[in-house]
Amino acid sequence: MAVVRATVNALDPSNSSKNTFKLENTEKRDTLIAIEKKYQAQWAKSGVFEQDAPSTSEIPLHSISPKDLRSRYPKFFGTMAYPYMNGTLHAGHSFTVSKIEFTIGYARMQGKRALFPLGFHCTGMPIKACADKLVDEVRKFGKDFKLPAGEEEDILHGETGRKTPAPTQAQTKEDVTKFSSKKGKAAAKSIKMKYQFQIMLALGIPIQEIHKFADPQHWLQFFPPLCKRDLTNFGARIDWRRSMVTTDANPYYDAFVRWQMNRLKEIEKIRLGKRYTVYSPKDGQPCMDHDRSEGEGIGSQSYTALKLRVKEWAPEAAKLVEGKIPEGANVFFVPATLRPETMYGQTCCFVGPKITYGVYKAKENEYYVITERAARNMAFQGIYSETVEKAMRDHASKNNQLPTVVELPGSSVVGTLVNAPLSVHTGGVRILPMESVLPTKGTGVVTSVPSDSPDDYATVTDLAKKAEYYGIQRQWAELEIVPIIETPSYGNLTAPFLVKQMKINSPKDAKQLAEAKDLAYKEGFYKGTMLVGKYKGSRVEDVKEEVGKYLIKQGDAFNYAEPTGLVMSRSGDPCVVAYMDQWFLNYGEEDPEWRREVLDYVLNDNGLNTYASETKNQFEGTLNWLNSWACARTYGLGTKLPFDKNFLVESLSDSTIYMAYYTIAHYLHKDIFGKEPGKANVQPGQMTDEVWDYLFTRRDLDDEVTAGGISKTTLESMRREFEYWYPLDMRVSGKDLINNHLTFFLYIHIALFPKELWPQSIRCNGHLLLNGEKMSKHTGNFLTLEDTVNKYGADATRIALADAGDGIEDANFEESVANSSILRLFTQKEWCEDIMKDPNLRTGPIVGFWDKLFENELSGLVHEARQHYENTMYKLALKSSLYDFLSARDFYREATSAAGIGMHRDLVARYLVLQALVLTPIAPHWAEYLWLEVLKKSSTIQNELFPILPEASAGLSAAREYVRSTTSNITSAEAAQQKKKDKGKNIAFDPKLPKKLTIFAAAKYPAWQEKYIDLVREAFDETSLSVNDKELNPKVSKMGEMKKAMPFVQGLKKRLVGGEKPQTVFDRKLAFDELETLREMSSGLTRATGCKSVEIMAVDEGGKTGCVVLADGGEGNWREGLPPNAEQAVPGSPTFHFENVDT
């Protein structure tokens, strides 16, 4: 049990979050969580988030069109990708949840019936592979997983002897097979993660419970309730009646998937045929994205494999192969090329001198010199004879080394003479060394065409110069380089031209060579003309494939494919590419018309809303490269393919249109497994393909539909649900699913449904960082959704998620934001409670200056929040609806206190109502508390509408900004004087002595500004409320007064874009009364600055003279000889002067 104890210690779930923020005092948080639990229970009991379509008894099915029904009863239907049930949700899941959750919350407040359902994805390999590992481990070690002593020692202190694949360039230095428990400054302890039971311990499963997970169905029982628990605690507005598990564990969903596959096959979107696919020899089936532990998104690359027959072995190789290969047998070096049209120019063939090659028997009297990796791929592509292929596959399926005739070090074959098909050098070419040949790409054998390949030209040039160093004869590297392709830019010897032009001096100039290679390929393929051979005079683009076919027909080549990178199946098997009969969805070039239809919908401005151009661009890229997709496999959990029951539907192919299933799920079953019938009281067997067709509007009601015994009333009720909720309004997902799931989702909807039912929008988000760093259990920077909500409460977590970011780029969950939100929400809660009991609040008419400013600012913030919610920009919505609301409250409180009038009771109550409403989408529990328990409303805020207020007054908004900026400028100037004094510098006045403040306000603009007003007027577009800076800025610069002109011009632009009437701005009028505003500010400024008096001076043009403004608005003494800065005052931008006075 030592391994169990050590693993439990190292993988203590608390360690995964040990480097996250630590809370000291939790009293305030606990108070907020208690409120959250209370309202979650009330919401669940009342079923407030359970949404239904208008019933057919209320409005008969065909009495109104679905479009008109949705217009009369607005709806919003949003979903996210259902989570996979092999663990609990982490903070990254919650970020995606938050986007649809905030959207649903706002949609409800628009008066829409807003539906957010969620199911549980269980299809595919992951659960079954893990369960099977546990079956094996229970059989070996028992239910308590007690390992033999030697095995425990290996895991605790040493290597296990198990082969680990060599790291690739993409891998980091971290050993991903180990979990490191970092404890302070002590050395990290590593526990080898060899067994599945250890991984289960890492998930927090008790050791005595782990054996139950050897049954894959136990996973389906265990994790969905945890998912529901965590999302309920998060406050998610989910209609749980519509949940289900996938796979045949739910017979209703199983019938739905069978219908989907049948219909796709009928319209020839699913076909059977031989295709290259990434394949797991161990699992004996295609390995698609969700079946992989590594290599998601990696596909296959096809090559033409050339057969270069050995004519004469190099001496060392001849000794090694002697007696191993039958006399008279043909041995071929097999380079894989992407450019068969260039084979006329072969001058040699490269091998990696440090690579070990195998001589593999392919068929009777035919042997190939290639790497083991290539031989493994070929074993599944029909290249070998039947007998050889069977033997090779048997070894590959057990991950054993393939049987070789003989192994040959690359250095031993250097100098071997081979026949190069199509080469003008008919006498043969030599095998030469090339250090950059990789054993992980192609066959490890590379044919050389120095006329058109910059890498090859640079290498043969280097070999010829250093022949003695490389141990070769110079003439081997100096065969004539013959022109084979003419190009307009680089002539007929493209590679030599580019190498010389780009000053490439060595094969080690990798960056320049990569650039040259790209230029050479594009020029040769798109603009090149063949100069030799059967296709002389033809465009390369037209004959490239024909040359490859010709070589294959002549018996000099064959087709070969391999993965474009390392792919590991979830069973730990390195994958190959197999050429096999398979059921596939003919995405991409297999069905160009289908692809064109999807592309048009994505790219059309009136089509799919992607919210961000980056998302649209990624969809376009995916649609242009994605091709046929294997949709069936033999291992895992899922639905049997209805037309070939030896196969299961692949996990990314049964999850494309399940949003349609949500619309009627509650009619079919009450529980997620479909054990108890739902509202319709129908049995799974009654859900025939014809019934599904009717429900999803693909056919009318007839005898075939009713043959199963479902009543017309029930059928019409279910169809109403679908017709009402579809189309899907928003799909939310991480951006990583664009390359597969989201693109499939579009393809299948467009194939099975009419255009009016296609998805309306897809909103993609980036990954979530935690405290600015990637989430990782290994580093202790990791939080599950349960951890986060337990730690901060639901609303503080939701606020931090809203604050994290909204674009497709990666966002950042800052725990400091969640922590500060606890204090902010708690403090605001207490203030709200206290202020409603305050007997000293002012009553009477709302007519004062500060009342109007506050009322106006609230209107502006409500409009801002509405706009941000509608644009799904939740970070900005949070700013408007919480931070700016609090700032507006604080400003009003301080201003009215300074003015000696206090806040108005009605305005405070209005503020509380608006604050609760605008924050409801993001912090629903806190808003509910304020609504019901502070404001004493009679019913839940979840059913309230978003407030509709008059547009904010541009004049009052301008006055508000004027008050803020002027106050800030004055207090900042005073603080600056104090800093100067503290540093011993000369100061204009002593801030700590009695002082007077004089504010200079100008009635007219300086004459020099007229010309700039004219320029701004010419560049302003009143329709779009924008200024053409490209037109304006050069004209301003030409006037030669940039330093003083630009600030003035920017001020005009700000006023125009801010909504002030252009006539007011261009007529050189302020949108508010500046002197009146300054009079209202004077008492507050007196208090803020500690001045004995504040004097307002209306300055005459020129700034030399002015008149004192009295408290009642009348004119006081006229003065001259004003301070120099008085002449700098312009309307809307006053200057000011401090001076010390006698007490």
Tab-separated table of N, CA and C in Angstrom, residues 51-53 55 241-242 664-670 676-682 714 717-718 721:
chain	number	residue	atom	x	y	z
A	51	GLN	N	-38.193	26.314	-18.825
A	51	GLN	CA	-38.860	27.092	-19.859
A	51	GLN	C	-39.562	26.177	-20.859
A	52	ASP	N	-40.771	26.526	-21.233
A	52	ASP	CA	-41.545	25.738	-22.200
A	52	ASP	C	-42.037	26.625	-23.330
A	53	ALA	N	-42.253	26.005	-24.465
A	53	ALA	CA	-42.870	26.699	-25.588
A	53	ALA	C	-44.352	26.936	-25.287
A	55	SER	N	-48.052	26.293	-25.392
A	55	SER	CA	-48.655	24.976	-25.610
A	55	SER	C	-49.581	24.974	-26.825
A	241	ARG	N	-34.417	19.600	-16.534
A	241	ARG	CA	-35.376	18.596	-17.023
A	241	ARG	C	-34.931	18.015	-18.359
A	242	ARG	N	-34.157	18.765	-19.111
A	242	ARG	CA	-33.810	18.384	-20.480
A	242	ARG	C	-32.453	17.696	-20.581
A	664	ILE	N	-36.972	18.519	-26.913
A	664	ILE	CA	-38.055	17.577	-26.571
A	664	ILE	C	-37.649	16.568	-25.506
A	665	ALA	N	-36.451	16.697	-24.954
A	665	ALA	CA	-35.936	15.685	-24.024
A	665	ALA	C	-36.860	15.461	-22.837
A	666	HIS	N	-37.425	16.539	-22.286
A	666	HIS	CA	-38.284	16.397	-21.098
A	666	HIS	C	-39.593	15.689	-21.429
A	667	TYR	N	-39.982	15.665	-22.683
A	667	TYR	CA	-41.150	14.895	-23.100
A	667	TYR	C	-40.835	13.401	-23.131
A	668	LEU	N	-39.540	13.072	-23.348
A	668	LEU	CA	-39.166	11.667	-23.530
A	668	LEU	C	-38.830	10.971	-22.215
A	669	HIS	N	-38.120	11.664	-21.316
A	669	HIS	CA	-37.696	10.999	-20.072
A	669	HIS	C	-37.563	12.000	-18.941
A	670	LYS	N	-37.716	11.489	-17.713
A	670	LYS	CA	-37.596	12.317	-16.519
A	670	LYS	C	-36.198	12.275	-15.927
A	676	GLU	N	-37.260	6.435	-16.762
A	676	GLU	CA	-38.635	6.824	-16.438
A	676	GLU	C	-39.166	7.733	-17.549
A	677	PRO	N	-40.252	7.343	-18.209
A	677	PRO	CA	-40.794	8.161	-19.309
A	677	PRO	C	-41.142	9.570	-18.851
A	678	GLY	N	-41.059	10.519	-19.798
A	678	GLY	CA	-41.337	11.913	-19.496
A	678	GLY	C	-42.779	12.294	-19.770
A	679	LYS	N	-43.019	13.558	-20.084
A	679	LYS	CA	-44.372	14.101	-20.259
A	679	LYS	C	-45.167	13.368	-21.334
A	680	ALA	N	-44.459	12.894	-22.381
A	680	ALA	CA	-45.165	12.247	-23.499
A	680	ALA	C	-45.564	10.813	-23.181
A	681	ASN	N	-44.914	10.222	-22.151
A	681	ASN	CA	-45.189	8.834	-21.765
A	681	ASN	C	-45.034	7.868	-22.950
A	682	VAL	N	-43.927	8.037	-23.683
A	682	VAL	CA	-43.651	7.144	-24.808
A	682	VAL	C	-42.452	6.265	-24.466
A	714	THR	N	-49.783	14.390	-28.620
A	714	THR	CA	-48.426	14.327	-28.067
A	714	THR	C	-47.394	14.699	-29.124
A	717	SER	N	-47.426	18.378	-29.681
A	717	SER	CA	-46.835	19.107	-28.556
A	717	SER	C	-45.313	19.090	-28.633
A	718	MET	N	-44.754	17.929	-28.987
A	718	MET	CA	-43.292	17.841	-29.104
A	718	MET	C	-42.786	18.662	-30.283
A	721	GLU	N	-42.492	22.250	-29.453
A	721	GLU	CA	-41.273	22.583	-28.706
A	721	GLU	C	-40.104	22.816	-29.663
